[in-house]
C-alpha positions as a printed Julia matrix, in Angstrom:
476×3 Matrix{Float64}:
 -10.82  -56.54    31.66
 -13.43  -54.33    32.97
 -14.6   -51.31    30.63
 -12.86  -48.6     33.1
  -9.4   -50.44    32.3
 -10.03  -50.43    28.67
 -10.74  -46.75    28.64
  -7.68  -46.01    30.58
  -5.46  -48.23    28.04
  -6.99  -46.51    25.08
  -6.49  -42.96    26.4
  -2.84  -43.65    26.99
  -2.13  -45.14    23.71
  -3.6   -41.79    22.07
  -1.08  -40.09    23.9
   1.68  -42.04    23.1
   1.18  -42.52    19.05
   1.33  -38.61    18.38
   4.59  -38.2     20.54
   6.37  -41.06    18.48
   4.83  -39.36    15.02
   6.64  -35.89    16.21
  10.0   -37.54    16.53
  10.11  -39.21    13.15
   9.58  -35.69    10.98
  12.57  -33.96    10.21
  13.03  -29.97     9.02
  13.89  -29.49     5.35
  15.31  -26.46     3.97
  14.27  -25.56     0.36
  16.72  -23.79    -1.61
  16.16  -21.39    -4.72
  16.64  -22.66    -8.27
  18.95  -21.64   -10.65
  18.99  -17.8    -12.09
  16.11  -17.31   -14.14
  16.35  -13.52   -14.41
  17.33  -10.12   -12.72
  15.21   -7.5    -11.36
  16.48   -4.15   -11.74
  15.37   -1.01    -9.89
  16.28    2.55   -10.42
  15.3     5.89    -9.84
  12.96    7.53   -12.55
  15.19   10.91   -12.66
  18.67   11.58   -11.9
  21.22   14.61   -12.13
  24.37   14.41   -14.57
  27.68   13.87   -12.42
  25.5    13.1     -9.35
  25.15    9.75    -7.49
  21.84    7.46    -8.06
  21.16    4.04    -6.68
  21.05    0.8     -8.98
  19.13   -2.02    -7.21
  19.56   -5.34    -8.7
  18.15   -8.82    -7.47
  19.04  -12.47    -8.52
  15.83  -14.46    -8.88
  14.82  -17.99    -9.8
  11.65  -18.68   -11.89
   9.62  -18.68    -9.16
  10.62  -15.27    -8.02
  12.78  -16.45    -4.94
  15.94  -14.35    -4.67
  19.14  -16.47    -5.12
  20.75  -15.67    -1.6
  24.0   -17.24    -2.5
  24.24  -15.64    -5.9
  27.68  -14.12    -4.59
  29.01  -17.87    -4.68
  27.4   -18.68    -7.75
  26.9   -15.65   -10.05
  29.31  -14.04   -12.5
  30.22  -10.74   -13.68
  27.41   -8.29   -14.75
  27.91   -5.48   -17.34
  26.11   -2.2    -17.36
  25.63   -0.81   -20.27
  23.36    2.39   -21.57
  21.47    3.75   -24.76
  22.96    6.98   -24.73
  26.15    8.94   -25.35
  27.35    9.29   -21.92
  29.56    7.01   -19.56
  27.93    5.16   -16.58
  30.13    4.29   -13.58
  30.61    1.88   -12.19
  30.27   -0.37   -15.78
  30.74   -3.85   -14.05
  29.23   -5.45   -11.02
  30.75   -8.42    -9.19
  29.01  -11.25    -7.6
  30.86   -9.91    -4.33
  28.78   -6.86    -4.37
  25.68   -9.26    -3.76
  24.55   -9.93     0.02
  21.7   -12.08     0.31
  21.07  -12.03    -3.33
  20.65   -8.15    -3.78
  23.55   -5.79    -5.11
  22.85   -1.9     -4.51
  25.16    0.03    -6.3
  25.97    3.94    -6.24
  26.4     4.93    -9.81
  26.7     8.33   -12.08
  26.0     9.21   -15.5
  27.27   12.4    -17.01
  25.23   13.1    -20.26
  21.79   14.89   -19.62
  19.45   12.48   -21.69
  16.92    9.94   -21.53
  18.45    6.66   -21.59
  17.88    3.04   -20.86
  20.32    1.01   -18.36
  20.8    -2.58   -19.06
  22.41   -5.45   -16.78
  23.63   -8.32   -18.6
  25.32  -11.18   -16.88
  28.13  -12.33   -18.79
  28.15  -16.14   -18.59
  24.3   -16.69   -19.09
  23.79  -13.31   -21.09
  20.84  -12.99   -19.19
  19.61   -9.36   -18.98
  17.52   -6.69   -17.59
  16.75   -3.03   -18.49
  15.25    0.06   -16.93
  14.64    3.65   -18.05
  15.91    6.84   -16.57
  15.98   10.75   -17.26
  19.28   12.3    -16.5
  18.93   16.2    -16.09
  21.63   18.74   -16.25
  23.72   19.57   -13.48
  24.04   23.19   -11.87
  25.6    25.81   -14.68
  29.65   25.48   -14.57
  30.73   27.77   -17.48
  29.49   29.49   -21.05
  30.26   28.55   -24.45
  30.38   31.82   -26.62
  30.22   32.03   -30.26
  30.8    35.18   -31.86
  32.38   36.49   -35.5
  36.18   36.71   -35.67
  35.64   40.38   -37.54
  32.92   43.03   -36.33
  32.54   46.66   -37.7
  32.8    49.48   -35.08
  29.21   50.98   -34.39
  27.53   47.94   -36.3
  25.21   45.05   -34.61
  26.94   41.79   -34.26
  25.37   38.71   -32.54
  26.78   36.6    -29.62
  25.62   33.26   -28.99
  25.69   32.42   -25.26
  25.01   28.48   -24.32
  24.99   27.92   -20.41
  26.6    24.52   -19.67
  27.14   22.24   -16.56
  30.51   20.86   -15.79
  29.88   17.93   -18.22
  29.07   20.14   -21.34
  25.41   19.63   -20.77
  23.24   22.47   -21.9
  21.28   23.99   -18.73
  17.68   24.03   -20.42
  16.23   25.7    -17.18
  18.68   28.18   -16.83
  16.01   30.83   -17.33
  14.06   29.64   -14.22
  16.82   29.3    -11.72
  19.25   32.36   -12.67
  19.04   36.2    -12.88
  21.29   36.48   -16.15
  24.51   37.5    -17.3
  27.36   40.27   -17.21
  29.09   40.95   -20.43
  32.46   42.92   -20.65
  35.47   43.32   -22.92
  38.93   42.31   -22.59
  41.26   44.53   -24.35
  44.11   43.19   -26.57
  44.86   46.19   -28.72
  43.38   49.64   -29.57
  41.37   51.97   -27.55
  39.16   50.84   -24.91
  35.35   51.51   -26.3
  31.56   51.28   -24.98
  29.78   47.71   -25.42
  26.16   47.84   -25.48
  24.29   46.21   -24.04
  26.41   44.75   -20.9
  23.69   42.57   -19.28
  21.62   39.86   -20.81
  18.4    38.86   -18.28
  17.96   35.12   -17.93
  14.29   35.47   -19.59
  16.59   35.72   -22.88
  17.65   32.33   -22.46
  15.76   29.58   -24.08
  16.67   25.85   -23.77
  20.0    27.23   -22.03
  20.68   29.5    -25.1
  20.63   33.25   -25.61
  21.58   35.31   -28.8
  21.96   38.73   -28.08
  22.6    41.83   -30.61
  25.72   43.8    -29.27
  27.61   46.77   -30.57
  31.38   47.75   -29.81
  32.5    51.3    -30.73
  36.08   51.3    -31.04
  38.64   49.58   -33.25
  40.98   47.14   -31.97
  40.96   43.55   -31.04
  38.99   42.35   -28.16
  37.98   39.4    -26.13
  34.15   38.94   -24.76
  33.7    37.88   -21.55
  30.47   36.59   -19.97
  29.77   35.71   -16.09
  26.7    34.73   -14.23
  25.81   37.38   -12.31
  25.28   35.16    -9.03
  26.97   31.66    -9.72
  30.17   33.56   -11.05
  30.25   30.6    -13.89
  31.81   32.46   -16.94
  33.05   32.04   -20.47
  35.42   33.85   -22.84
  35.21   34.32   -27.09
  38.29   33.71   -29.09
  39.92   37.2    -30.04
  37.51   39.33   -32.43
  38.85   41.96   -34.62
  37.18   45.17   -34.56
  37.19   47.16   -38.15
  36.6    50.82   -38.85
  33.19   51.88   -40.03
  32.69   53.95   -43.23
  34.36   57.53   -43.43
  31.98   60.02   -41.68
  34.64   62.98   -41.12
  37.77   64.36   -42.8
  40.18   66.35   -40.8
  43.04   68.29   -42.53
  46.26   69.29   -40.46
  48.08   72.5    -41.82
  51.2    74.13   -41.02
  50.97   77.46   -38.9
  52.2    79.55   -41.66
  52.02   79.21   -45.49
  53.65   81.22   -48.27
  51.37   81.64   -51.42
  52.97   79.7    -54.22
  55.29   77.61   -52.21
  54.69   73.84   -51.49
  53.63   72.87   -48.07
  53.12   69.35   -46.44
  49.53   68.75   -44.93
  47.97   65.64   -43.57
  44.23   64.48   -43.92
  42.81   62.07   -41.57
  39.49   60.01   -42.08
  37.32   59.24   -39.26
  34.27   56.98   -38.63
  31.27   58.05   -36.77
  32.89   57.01   -33.55
  36.45   58.75   -34.05
  38.21   55.86   -35.35
  40.71   56.12   -38.07
  39.34   54.46   -41.22
  42.74   52.39   -41.63
  41.19   50.74   -44.75
  40.39   53.6    -46.59
  42.56   52.79   -49.44
  40.5    49.79   -49.9
  36.81   51.08   -49.42
  37.33   54.69   -49.88
  36.52   57.18   -52.84
  38.99   59.48   -52.5
  38.66   63.3    -51.18
  38.03   66.57   -52.81
  39.65   69.76   -51.05
  37.96   73.17   -51.06
  40.5    75.92   -49.79
  37.3    77.97   -48.99
  39.47   81.16   -50.22
  39.9    83.03   -53.33
  43.08   81.22   -54.55
  43.4    77.81   -56.01
  44.97   74.94   -54.24
  46.51   72.28   -56.21
  46.01   69.45   -55.86
  42.05   69.87   -55.66
  41.81   65.99   -55.49
  43.4    63.12   -53.48
  42.8    59.55   -54.5
  41.9    56.73   -51.85
  45.06   55.17   -52.86
  47.22   57.89   -51.14
  45.77   57.25   -47.42
  48.02   54.86   -45.65
  46.24   53.48   -42.33
  43.47   56.42   -42.54
  46.16   59.0    -43.03
  47.3    60.98   -46.42
  50.34   63.0    -46.37
  49.92   65.54   -49.24
  52.07   68.12   -50.81
  50.09   71.09   -51.66
  50.35   74.66   -53.04
  48.07   77.74   -52.52
  48.01   80.57   -54.88
  46.71   83.34   -52.71
  47.71   85.29   -49.46
  45.05   85.12   -46.92
  43.48   83.3    -44.22
  41.94   79.91   -45.42
  40.36   77.02   -43.55
  40.24   74.0    -46.11
  37.17   71.66   -46.07
  37.68   68.08   -47.01
  34.63   66.4    -48.67
  34.53   62.53   -50.21
  34.0    62.41   -53.75
  30.72   61.62   -55.28
  31.05   59.4    -58.41
  27.36   58.65   -59.12
  26.36   62.07   -59.89
  28.63   62.28   -62.92
  27.74   58.77   -64.37
  24.1    59.1    -64.37
  23.71   61.74   -66.77
  26.24   60.25   -69.46
  24.41   57.19   -69.38
  21.08   59.15   -70.32
  22.37   61.33   -72.78
  24.49   59.05   -75.13
  21.53   56.86   -76.22
  19.59   59.48   -77.64
  22.5    60.56   -79.71
  22.93   57.3    -81.22
  19.3    56.82   -82.02
  18.9    60.2    -83.74
  21.69   59.64   -86.26
  20.22   56.35   -87.96
  16.86   58.06   -88.22
  17.74   60.81   -90.05
  20.22   58.85   -92.61
  17.13   57.2    -93.94
  15.31   60.29   -94.54
  18.18   61.46   -96.56
  18.46   58.44   -98.8
  14.54   58.55   -99.17
  14.9    62.17  -100.79
  17.73   61.15  -103.14
  15.48   59.38  -105.8
  12.95   62.17  -105.74
  15.31   65.27  -106.36
  18.17   63.61  -108.13
  20.31   66.46  -107.34
  23.49   66.28  -105.01
  22.72   70.06  -103.94
  19.86   69.45  -101.61
  21.96   67.09   -99.87
  24.43   69.64   -98.96
  21.57   72.14   -97.81
  19.67   70.05   -95.64
  19.76   71.53   -92.13
  18.54   68.55   -90.21
  22.15   67.44   -90.3
  23.46   69.98   -88.6
  20.55   70.15   -85.97
  21.93   66.62   -84.81
  25.21   68.1    -83.59
  24.35   69.65   -80.49
  23.27   66.76   -78.57
  26.94   65.74   -79.2
  28.26   69.12   -78.37
  26.02   68.96   -75.03
  27.86   65.89   -73.84
  31.07   67.59   -73.37
  30.1    70.28   -70.52
  28.72   66.94   -68.67
  32.07   65.48   -69.12
  33.82   68.77   -67.86
  31.85   68.62   -64.59
  34.65   68.66   -62.31
  36.52   71.26   -64.37
  33.45   73.45   -64.37
  33.81   73.88   -60.43
  37.39   74.81   -61.04
  36.59   77.64   -63.53
  34.05   79.2    -61.38
  36.98   79.73   -58.83
  39.05   81.15   -61.51
  36.41   83.54   -62.68
  35.64   84.7    -59.29
  38.94   86.26   -58.61
  38.08   89.64   -60.62
  34.81   89.76   -58.81
  36.07   89.58   -55.49
  39.21   91.78   -56.28
  36.59   94.83   -56.99
  35.21   94.62   -53.27
  38.85   94.7    -52.12
  39.57   98.26   -54.12
  36.13   99.74   -53.18
  36.86  100.1    -49.26
  39.34  103.07   -49.58
  36.6   105.14   -51.13
  33.14  103.84   -49.93
  30.68  105.3    -46.95
  30.47  104.37   -43.48
  28.29  101.44   -44.07
  30.68   99.55   -46.39
  33.63  100.22   -44.0
  31.72   98.72   -41.26
  30.49   96.03   -43.58
  34.14   95.16   -44.17
  35.12   95.22   -40.68
  32.24   92.53   -40.14
  33.79   90.46   -42.96
  37.53   90.64   -41.22
  36.12   89.7    -38.07
  34.25   86.85   -39.75
  37.73   85.73   -41.29
  39.16   85.79   -38.02
  36.4    83.8    -36.41
  36.78   81.01   -39.25
  40.48   80.58   -38.49
  39.73   80.02   -34.9
  36.91   77.7    -36.16
  34.07   79.86   -34.7
  31.85   79.35   -37.35
  28.68   80.47   -35.79
  29.99   83.68   -34.89
  31.11   84.24   -38.67
  28.07   83.38   -39.74
  26.22   86.54   -37.68
  29.51   88.92   -39.14
  28.59   87.87   -42.36
  25.18   88.22   -42.28
  25.58   91.91   -40.58
  28.01   92.73   -43.4
  25.51   91.51   -46.16
  22.75   93.64   -44.34
  25.06   97.02   -44.44
  26.53   95.7    -48.15
  24.09   93.41   -50.02
  26.19   93.87   -52.94
  29.36   92.35   -51.29
  29.65   89.04   -53.38
  32.74   88.13   -51.5
  30.86   88.09   -48.1
  27.98   86.07   -49.73
  30.28   83.37   -51.13
  32.08   83.08   -47.8
  28.83   82.87   -46.11
  27.69   80.07   -48.29
  31.02   77.84   -47.31
  30.28   78.77   -43.43
  26.78   77.39   -43.88
  28.28   74.1    -45.33
  30.42   73.72   -42.68
  27.65   74.46   -40.28
  25.75   71.71   -41.61
  28.35   69.13   -41.73
  28.96   69.8    -38.12
  25.42   69.25   -37.27
  25.12   66.15   -39.23
  28.07   64.12   -37.28
């Protein structure tokens, strides 16, 4: 065989051998191994109550996805480290496609949590962290006292919450503020201020504001967002009256001297609320008739008031125009001097007794003991206590003593000069103005009366009373 034939034969054999080897090599599929672990993928942040995606992959030890996990796997339970509820909390093998499950989940509490997926059969688990933010404001939770006092400040706590009771900590960044109003249960409609709270007052979703309400009764406070219209209400709040600031006495149109008549005394606070609890918190009142006669009783105890009104039977002894003034008792002025005077009296007696005992052995006579004057000098301090205990009666005595002084000017007008007659006319006009509660005009007439008749003590006393009334009115 020549070399050319041998070369052709060898070339043909080279072509045949690869063809034979290709026919003998078969394709082999390599399947993933057994479940070794899961891979959990979740977002960094989500909003309470809103959907977020949980992606769960089943893998073997070589990070191969177990594509047939839907056939071979078991139930997977989802748990969290937080106080809220995750939904759904179970993932079925049928939820896996090609070894991957993608679940739409929700969580209802605003907090940072760890989500854990655990296969119940093998207890293999995987975890991931996520921060749940609060949702949009849904309502407000209000905290207020059950009782407040009219005209005095009280605190209202306002918490902005989403629909899952999570505090909306960024309320001050996304909103303008709230409006506050009152719902009247009983009593008279009053003024509430302030009526708005800007969003800048909120910190971490909470605002604490000081409010004032002026009328007594029972109310409910209502808060509404200025834009979103999310709202909230308090439980009923009882509004108590403030301290007594003004007394009003209501008299019959006509009275007869010495004959009993019925009058009402009403006590009001600074906002014209009847002080309905005056019988418990008050001190009682003094009644000054502002006349020349005597009114009885002059004092009305606090216990006589029922719901801020005392109905009293009075008598008055003189026929004239009167305009009684009611003032609250001042007990403090009487108690203080008594405490200051009594100790000196007790201290002086023991000091003098030893002095007398020292003289006994020197004199040996009993006469000097009787003639000693120092003992008599110790008596005046005890006597000085009596007028101080009688501070209230003293005021009454002054009123009684003024009667003869005041009666004298009444006898003089018949024979006085023109200036005194004009002074008397001024006085009469002043009395008429007082009866009409025109105190400023009455003051002018009385001042003119005194300029014409400086010795008119009756006009001077009445002017003093008018000045007191004007000061009381200006102090309201």
